[in-house]
Short mmCIF file of C-alpha atoms and ligand atoms in Angstrom, two decimals:
data_model
loop_
_atom_site.label_atom_id
_atom_site.label_comp_id
_atom_site.label_asym_id
_atom_site.label_seq_id
_atom_site.Cartn_x
_atom_site.Cartn_y
_atom_site.Cartn_z
CA MET Z 1 104.53 68.69 29.09
CA GLU Z 2 106.54 65.24 29.53
CA GLN Z 3 106.92 65.04 25.67
CA LYS Z 4 110.09 66.05 24.21
CA THR Z 5 109.82 66.90 20.39
CA PHE Z 6 112.40 66.66 17.97
CA ILE Z 7 111.98 67.88 14.14
CA HIS Z 8 114.69 66.40 11.62
CA HIS Z 9 116.45 64.11 13.89
CA SER Z 10 119.32 61.65 13.17
CA LEU Z 11 117.78 57.77 13.12
CA SER Z 12 121.29 56.63 13.21
CA LYS Z 13 121.84 56.20 17.11
CA LEU Z 14 117.94 54.94 17.16
CA HIS Z 15 118.18 51.54 15.14
CA THR Z 16 120.89 49.20 15.77
CA PHE Z 17 121.93 48.78 11.80
CA GLY Z 18 122.90 52.52 12.48
CA PHE Z 19 122.13 53.83 9.00
CA ASN Z 20 121.60 57.94 8.90
CA HIS Z 21 118.27 58.63 7.77
CA HIS Z 22 115.88 61.14 9.49
CA ALA Z 23 113.02 61.02 11.28
CA THR Z 24 110.90 64.11 10.47
CA ARG Z 25 108.92 64.44 13.42
CA LEU Z 26 110.35 62.38 16.52
CA TYR Z 27 108.43 62.72 19.97
CA VAL Z 28 109.73 61.09 23.14
CA ILE Z 29 107.27 59.33 25.27
CA SER Z 30 108.04 58.97 28.89
CA ARG Z 31 104.43 58.98 30.36
CA LEU Z 32 101.39 57.84 28.97
CA SER Z 33 99.96 61.44 29.29
CA ALA Z 34 102.13 62.68 27.03
CA LEU Z 35 100.96 59.88 24.27
CA GLU Z 36 97.70 60.93 25.11
CA ALA Z 37 98.20 64.35 23.96
CA CYS Z 38 99.93 63.20 20.65
CA ILE Z 39 96.98 61.30 19.82
CA GLN Z 40 94.48 64.03 20.76
CA ASP Z 41 96.84 66.58 19.00
CA GLY Z 42 96.44 63.53 15.33
CA LEU Z 43 99.02 61.74 14.89
CA ASP Z 44 100.22 61.33 11.12
CA ALA Z 45 101.32 57.64 9.91
CA PRO Z 46 102.83 56.96 13.89
CA MET Z 47 105.10 54.29 14.25
CA VAL Z 48 106.44 53.00 18.01
CA LEU Z 49 109.89 52.85 18.31
CA GLY Z 50 111.83 50.58 21.02
CA SER Z 51 115.24 50.71 20.81
CA GLY Z 52 115.48 49.52 17.50
CA SER Z 53 116.84 46.15 17.36
CA ASN Z 54 114.42 44.74 15.07
CA ILE Z 55 114.17 47.26 12.65
CA VAL Z 56 115.51 48.90 9.37
CA PHE Z 57 115.20 52.04 8.20
CA THR Z 58 115.49 51.90 5.12
CA GLY Z 59 115.02 55.68 4.28
CA ASP Z 60 113.78 59.05 6.01
CA TYR Z 61 110.44 58.33 8.22
CA THR Z 62 108.33 61.16 7.40
CA GLY Z 63 105.08 60.30 9.72
CA HIS Z 64 105.45 60.66 13.24
CA ILE Z 65 107.64 58.49 15.52
CA LEU Z 66 107.00 57.79 18.72
CA LYS Z 67 110.07 56.95 20.89
CA ASN Z 68 108.82 54.75 23.71
CA GLU Z 69 110.42 55.38 27.18
CA LEU Z 70 107.71 54.58 29.68
CA LYS Z 71 109.20 52.76 32.72
CA GLY Z 72 107.56 51.14 35.73
CA LYS Z 73 107.55 47.80 37.29
CA GLN Z 74 105.38 46.14 39.73
CA VAL Z 75 104.99 43.00 41.42
CA ILE Z 76 101.81 40.77 42.80
CA GLU Z 77 102.48 37.94 44.62
CA THR Z 78 99.86 35.29 44.70
CA GLN Z 79 99.94 32.02 46.38
CA ASP Z 80 101.89 30.25 43.51
CA ALA Z 81 103.25 33.08 41.15
CA TYR Z 82 104.39 36.20 40.57
CA LEU Z 83 102.78 38.83 38.69
CA VAL Z 84 105.17 40.83 37.24
CA THR Z 85 103.46 44.30 35.10
CA VAL Z 86 106.22 45.98 33.47
CA ALA Z 87 105.77 49.15 31.78
CA SER Z 88 106.96 48.86 27.75
CA GLY Z 89 109.92 51.48 27.72
CA GLU Z 90 112.19 49.02 29.79
CA ILE Z 91 114.70 47.57 28.25
CA TRP Z 92 114.04 43.90 28.20
CA HIS Z 93 117.39 42.33 29.34
CA ASP Z 94 117.44 44.82 32.06
CA PHE Z 95 114.25 43.42 33.17
CA VAL Z 96 115.23 40.08 33.23
CA VAL Z 97 118.03 40.98 35.45
CA TRP Z 98 115.98 42.63 37.91
CA THR Z 99 113.77 39.66 38.08
CA LEU Z 100 116.70 37.55 39.01
CA THR Z 101 117.91 40.01 41.49
CA GLN Z 102 114.08 39.70 43.15
CA GLY Z 103 114.51 36.22 43.42
CA ILE Z 104 112.03 35.82 40.95
CA ALA Z 105 113.41 32.91 38.38
CA GLY Z 106 111.99 32.10 34.72
CA LEU Z 107 113.01 34.64 32.57
CA GLU Z 108 117.05 32.94 32.48
CA ASN Z 109 116.85 31.72 28.78
CA LEU Z 110 115.38 35.19 27.48
CA ALA Z 111 118.46 37.00 28.73
CA PHE Z 112 120.55 39.34 26.35
CA ILE Z 113 118.13 39.37 24.27
CA PRO Z 114 118.31 43.11 23.16
CA GLY Z 115 115.26 45.00 22.57
CA THR Z 116 112.87 46.89 24.85
CA VAL Z 117 109.87 45.03 26.85
CA GLY Z 118 107.21 46.70 24.20
CA ALA Z 119 108.78 44.48 21.48
CA ALA Z 120 108.75 41.28 22.97
CA PRO Z 121 105.28 40.55 22.31
CA VAL Z 122 105.16 41.54 18.92
CA GLN Z 123 107.21 39.29 18.20
CA ASN Z 124 107.13 36.90 20.72
CA ILE Z 125 110.80 36.79 21.55
CA GLY Z 126 112.47 33.23 22.15
CA ALA Z 127 115.81 32.01 22.55
CA TYR Z 128 116.60 28.82 24.23
CA GLY Z 129 113.81 26.52 24.52
CA VAL Z 130 111.55 29.33 25.83
CA ASP Z 131 109.70 32.28 24.56
CA LEU Z 132 107.59 34.88 25.69
CA SER Z 133 104.09 33.26 25.21
CA GLN Z 134 104.96 30.64 27.91
CA PHE Z 135 105.09 33.62 30.93
CA CYS Z 136 103.05 36.15 29.03
CA LYS Z 137 99.43 36.74 31.11
CA SER Z 138 98.30 39.91 29.66
CA VAL Z 139 99.24 42.80 27.05
CA THR Z 140 97.59 46.61 27.63
CA TYR Z 141 97.88 48.99 25.00
CA VAL Z 142 96.63 52.18 23.95
CA ASP Z 143 95.42 52.35 20.48
CA LEU Z 144 96.43 54.80 18.25
CA THR Z 145 93.82 56.24 16.44
CA SER Z 146 91.31 56.58 19.46
CA GLY Z 147 93.27 56.50 22.66
CA ALA Z 148 91.27 53.81 24.18
CA ARG Z 149 93.21 51.70 26.39
CA SER Z 150 92.20 47.56 25.77
CA THR Z 151 93.79 44.41 27.53
CA LEU Z 152 94.27 41.44 25.56
CA ASP Z 153 95.15 38.16 27.19
CA GLN Z 154 97.24 35.16 26.35
CA GLN Z 155 95.34 34.18 23.95
CA ALA Z 156 94.13 37.04 22.45
CA CYS Z 157 97.57 37.74 21.88
CA ARG Z 158 97.56 34.96 19.28
CA PHE Z 159 101.10 34.05 20.04
CA GLY Z 160 103.18 32.12 17.07
CA TYR Z 161 106.89 31.39 16.32
CA ARG Z 162 107.81 35.09 16.19
CA ASP Z 163 104.09 36.42 15.83
CA SER Z 164 101.63 37.97 17.49
CA VAL Z 165 98.38 39.59 16.80
CA PHE Z 166 100.48 42.55 17.17
CA LYS Z 167 101.83 41.72 13.42
CA HIS Z 168 98.52 41.17 12.20
CA ASP Z 169 94.95 42.60 12.96
CA LEU Z 170 96.79 45.23 15.24
CA LYS Z 171 99.42 45.99 13.07
CA ASN Z 172 101.09 49.57 13.91
CA GLN Z 173 97.92 50.72 15.27
CA THR Z 174 99.13 50.51 18.94
CA PHE Z 175 101.09 51.49 21.44
CA ILE Z 176 102.13 48.67 23.65
CA GLU Z 177 102.14 49.99 27.70
CA SER Z 178 102.90 47.21 29.71
CA VAL Z 179 102.80 43.40 30.17
CA THR Z 180 102.46 41.12 32.88
CA LEU Z 181 103.92 38.13 32.85
CA LYS Z 182 102.64 35.28 35.51
CA LEU Z 183 106.02 33.24 36.83
CA PRO Z 184 105.48 30.45 39.15
CA LYS Z 185 106.51 30.41 42.26
CA LYS Z 186 107.91 26.58 41.41
CA TRP Z 187 110.82 27.24 39.12
CA ARG Z 188 111.36 24.49 36.64
CA PRO Z 189 114.67 25.32 34.30
CA ASN Z 190 114.05 24.61 30.72
CA LEU Z 191 117.13 23.06 29.71
CA THR Z 192 115.81 21.42 26.46
CA TYR Z 193 117.89 23.15 24.39
CA GLY Z 194 121.00 21.12 22.70
CA THR Z 195 123.66 23.23 24.56
CA LEU Z 196 122.23 23.75 27.77
CA LYS Z 197 121.44 20.23 28.18
CA HIS Z 198 124.75 19.53 30.24
CA LEU Z 199 123.22 21.88 33.00
CA VAL Z 200 120.64 18.82 33.62
CA SER Z 201 121.32 18.96 37.71
CA SER Z 202 121.06 23.10 37.65
CA SER Z 203 119.31 24.67 41.04
CA ASP Z 204 120.13 27.99 40.25
CA PRO Z 205 118.78 30.26 37.55
CA TRP Z 206 122.06 32.34 37.40
CA GLU Z 207 123.92 29.81 36.22
CA ILE Z 208 121.65 28.61 33.32
CA TYR Z 209 122.07 32.94 32.78
CA HIS Z 210 125.35 33.59 32.48
CA HIS Z 211 125.53 30.03 30.23
CA VAL Z 212 122.78 31.34 27.94
CA GLY Z 213 125.30 34.70 27.64
CA ALA Z 214 128.09 32.59 26.94
CA ILE Z 215 126.53 31.40 24.05
CA ARG Z 216 125.45 34.63 22.85
CA ARG Z 217 128.29 35.88 22.71
CA GLN Z 218 130.25 33.53 21.19
CA LYS Z 219 127.59 33.48 18.47
CA LEU Z 220 125.83 36.99 17.95
CA PRO Z 221 127.99 40.22 17.64
CA ASP Z 222 128.28 42.68 20.01
CA VAL Z 223 125.92 46.11 18.53
CA THR Z 224 128.25 48.57 19.79
CA ALA Z 225 130.50 46.97 18.09
CA LEU Z 226 128.96 46.03 14.83
CA GLY Z 227 125.68 47.08 13.91
CA ASN Z 228 123.25 44.14 13.43
CA ALA Z 229 119.63 43.48 14.11
CA GLY Z 230 120.25 40.26 15.45
CA SER Z 231 118.55 37.45 13.07
CA PHE Z 232 117.45 38.44 9.96
CA PHE Z 233 115.56 35.82 8.70
CA LYS Z 234 113.10 33.47 10.53
CA ASN Z 235 113.42 29.66 10.43
CA PRO Z 236 111.48 28.49 7.85
CA ILE Z 237 108.54 25.91 7.97
CA ILE Z 238 108.91 23.36 5.74
CA SER Z 239 106.61 20.32 4.42
CA LYS Z 240 108.39 16.89 5.58
CA SER Z 241 108.43 15.65 2.17
CA HIS Z 242 110.02 18.86 0.97
CA LEU Z 243 112.76 18.08 3.84
CA LYS Z 244 113.06 14.27 2.78
CA LYS Z 245 113.98 15.55 -0.35
CA ILE Z 246 116.45 18.28 0.96
CA GLN Z 247 118.29 15.59 3.08
CA GLN Z 248 118.49 13.50 0.13
CA ASN Z 249 121.87 15.90 -0.28
CA PHE Z 250 122.27 17.20 2.72
CA PRO Z 251 121.13 14.77 5.80
CA GLU Z 252 122.77 16.90 8.13
CA ILE Z 253 120.58 19.99 7.50
CA PRO Z 254 119.42 20.93 11.53
CA CYS Z 255 115.60 20.36 12.08
CA TYR Z 256 113.00 20.88 14.73
CA PRO Z 257 109.45 19.60 14.85
CA ASN Z 258 106.64 21.90 14.28
CA ASP Z 259 103.18 20.03 13.70
CA HIS Z 260 102.04 17.31 11.92
CA GLU Z 261 102.93 18.06 8.48
CA THR Z 262 105.51 20.29 8.84
CA CYS Z 263 109.10 21.28 10.61
CA LYS Z 264 111.13 24.00 11.05
CA VAL Z 265 114.74 24.22 9.46
CA ALA Z 266 117.80 26.11 10.66
CA ALA Z 267 117.77 29.47 8.36
CA GLY Z 268 121.87 29.80 9.53
CA TRP Z 269 122.41 26.67 7.87
CA ILE Z 270 120.59 27.27 4.77
CA ILE Z 271 122.71 30.19 4.15
CA GLU Z 272 126.21 28.82 5.00
CA ALA Z 273 125.23 25.89 2.78
CA CYS Z 274 124.81 28.63 0.10
CA GLN Z 275 128.46 29.44 0.56
CA PHE Z 276 127.10 33.21 2.02
CA LYS Z 277 129.06 33.05 5.07
CA GLN Z 278 130.94 36.16 5.04
CA LYS Z 279 129.63 37.75 1.85
CA THR Z 280 130.08 40.97 1.62
CA ILE Z 281 128.22 44.29 -0.30
CA GLY Z 282 129.74 47.25 0.31
CA ARG Z 283 129.94 47.65 4.02
CA ILE Z 284 126.90 44.70 4.70
CA GLN Z 285 128.25 41.59 5.82
CA VAL Z 286 127.28 37.73 6.35
CA TYR Z 287 128.62 37.20 10.14
CA ASP Z 288 131.18 34.89 10.23
CA LYS Z 289 129.77 32.82 13.34
CA GLN Z 290 126.40 33.14 12.37
CA ALA Z 291 125.03 33.35 9.14
CA LEU Z 292 121.54 34.32 10.20
CA VAL Z 293 123.06 37.04 11.53
CA LEU Z 294 123.59 40.06 8.97
CA VAL Z 295 126.21 43.00 10.40
CA ASN Z 296 127.31 46.73 9.37
CA LEU Z 297 131.08 46.52 8.99
CA GLY Z 298 130.69 50.40 9.74
CA ASP Z 299 129.70 53.58 6.96
CA GLY Z 300 127.25 50.79 5.51
CA CYS Z 301 124.03 51.50 3.53
CA SER Z 302 120.27 50.51 3.46
CA GLN Z 303 120.79 49.61 -0.49
CA ASP Z 304 123.84 47.51 0.01
CA LEU Z 305 121.90 45.78 2.93
CA MET Z 306 118.66 45.11 0.76
CA GLN Z 307 120.85 43.88 -2.34
CA LEU Z 308 122.92 41.32 0.20
CA VAL Z 309 119.62 39.94 1.55
CA ARG Z 310 117.98 40.20 -2.21
CA LEU Z 311 120.80 37.55 -2.95
CA ILE Z 312 120.54 35.56 -0.11
CA GLN Z 313 116.79 34.85 -0.92
CA GLN Z 314 117.36 34.14 -4.63
CA MET Z 315 120.19 31.54 -3.88
CA ALA Z 316 118.38 29.91 -1.03
CA TRP Z 317 115.11 29.41 -3.35
CA LYS Z 318 117.65 28.11 -6.32
CA LYS Z 319 119.15 25.40 -3.52
CA PHE Z 320 116.14 24.73 -1.68
CA SER Z 321 113.54 25.68 -3.26
CA ILE Z 322 112.93 27.49 0.35
CA GLN Z 323 112.01 30.90 0.93
CA LEU Z 324 113.56 32.95 3.78
CA ASP Z 325 111.24 35.56 5.33
CA PRO Z 326 112.85 38.55 7.10
CA GLU Z 327 112.37 38.64 10.78
CA VAL Z 328 113.48 42.32 10.39
CA ARG Z 329 111.10 44.95 9.82
CA PHE Z 330 111.89 47.67 7.50
CA TYR Z 331 110.25 52.01 7.95
CA ALA Z 332 110.89 54.81 5.47
CA GLN Z 333 108.53 57.52 4.11
CA GLN Z 334 105.29 56.86 5.82
CA SER Z 335 104.93 53.01 6.48
CA GLU Z 336 106.20 49.43 7.13
CA TRP Z 337 107.24 47.80 3.81
CA THR Z 338 107.37 44.17 2.69
CA ILE Z 339 110.99 42.94 1.77
CA HIS Z 340 109.29 42.72 -1.63
CA ASP Z 341 108.78 46.83 -1.95
CA VAL Z 342 112.08 47.44 -0.73
CA CYS Z 343 114.09 45.35 -2.70
CA ASN Z 344 111.97 46.22 -6.03
N1 EPU R 1 123.98 26.74 12.18
C1 EPU R 1 124.87 26.43 10.71
N2 EPU R 1 125.19 28.30 10.58
C2 EPU R 1 125.03 29.27 11.12
C3 EPU R 1 124.22 29.25 11.81
C4 EPU R 1 123.41 28.15 12.54
O1 EPU R 1 124.75 25.34 10.62
O2 EPU R 1 125.87 30.23 10.31
C5 EPU R 1 122.99 25.74 12.61
C6 EPU R 1 123.72 25.35 14.25
O3 EPU R 1 125.15 24.60 14.00
C7 EPU R 1 122.41 25.21 14.55
C8 EPU R 1 121.06 25.42 14.08
O4 EPU R 1 121.78 26.34 12.60
O5 EPU R 1 122.34 23.53 14.20
C9 EPU R 1 120.32 26.61 15.10
O6 EPU R 1 121.67 27.56 15.21
P1 EPU R 1 121.04 28.60 16.48
O7 EPU R 1 120.96 27.58 17.86
O8 EPU R 1 122.30 29.60 16.66
O9 EPU R 1 120.12 28.91 16.42
P2 EPU R 1 119.28 29.81 15.26
O10 EPU R 1 118.05 28.77 14.91
O11 EPU R 1 120.23 30.17 14.02
C10 EPU R 1 117.51 31.31 16.81
C11 EPU R 1 116.48 32.26 17.02
C12 EPU R 1 117.93 32.91 18.04
C13 EPU R 1 118.05 32.49 19.25
C14 EPU R 1 118.69 31.27 18.87
C15 EPU R 1 118.56 30.23 20.19
C16 EPU R 1 115.01 32.96 15.14
C17 EPU R 1 115.37 33.19 13.87
N3 EPU R 1 116.61 33.22 15.69
O12 EPU R 1 118.65 31.00 16.02
O13 EPU R 1 116.90 34.45 18.13
O14 EPU R 1 118.82 33.40 19.84
O15 EPU R 1 117.52 30.32 18.08
O16 EPU R 1 117.16 29.92 20.59
O17 EPU R 1 114.46 32.20 15.48
C18 EPU R 1 116.74 36.59 16.88
O18 EPU R 1 115.53 36.03 16.99
O19 EPU R 1 117.02 37.76 16.89
C19 EPU R 1 117.66 35.52 17.82
C20 EPU R 1 119.09 35.74 17.81
#
């Protein structure tokens, strides 16, 4: 049997905030046959866990946790592109490096994003002007109730900003098995993002890769030193008229076009403007170099994190009438919880 089972296993090393809650039953899935066996035996409130870098356990999880360790990569070369199929338990950043060493460019802007390949389509990971949906050809998943396998093409994944069908109709019901990316052979660097613009003459994806690494290291904490889950909130989308009102007092607010009627504003700036940089509750702090990131200074607990989150949301609402929605997801007992449930 390829499946390892753990009873009452500590979750502290299985999510990057590091809170010491427990998993009642944890299955490590390193082969598809192990997943099939689990489904046949019957799963109770299953949750799929990658590297735990975009979730917080706010208590013990008493359903089944399926720790994804499926590995493998395959490349099919067509006339104009590489079709790369990668197993969901691979580490995303290692995969990006592997593509570049194979001479396959395109994912360099998405280097250094923590997490597994399986998590990438769920929240449509993105950074520095690029997101996964631009390259995602299809996603194959296993239904956690029936065991049936299905493949969704790019359109059926219904990608949006940090969003996909896996957060809606298919929420918590699937085990993503693999992702297929289409990377054109004719590489075009994406240098639209502010701090990459000066690389305008770059003809080397590795140059962009190193630059992205340098920016991320400047702004984002090293998870091995300070527990965190990257951006804690999504950048809110507000109406243009709402933005205009804010700009009367804060003309410097960073904003990006979204659609005809709305625009996206920088949540990090909002939190900083609320004077919350370095605000600390217990051992949880708003990170000093990027206010969108909350960090565990060590021995922090989920209650303190939630108190800080509530304070930030209240202040953003009071000062800007903006609702900050978490990008991070919360799990405890037998299910995923909304921020409202966790904070009340
Ligand atoms: N800003 C502030 N104060 C802060 C933080 C940001 O004024 O404390 C301002 C910056 O000066 C800048 C703007 O806000 O003008 C945007 O900041 P940044 O470039 O750091 O990007 P972000 O919008 O805060 C998003 C993603 C990141 C991704 C970066 C780069 C979300 C929720 N976050 O952050 O993704 O790395 O853009 O593309 O969309 C993640 O999802 O975990 C993540 C790190």
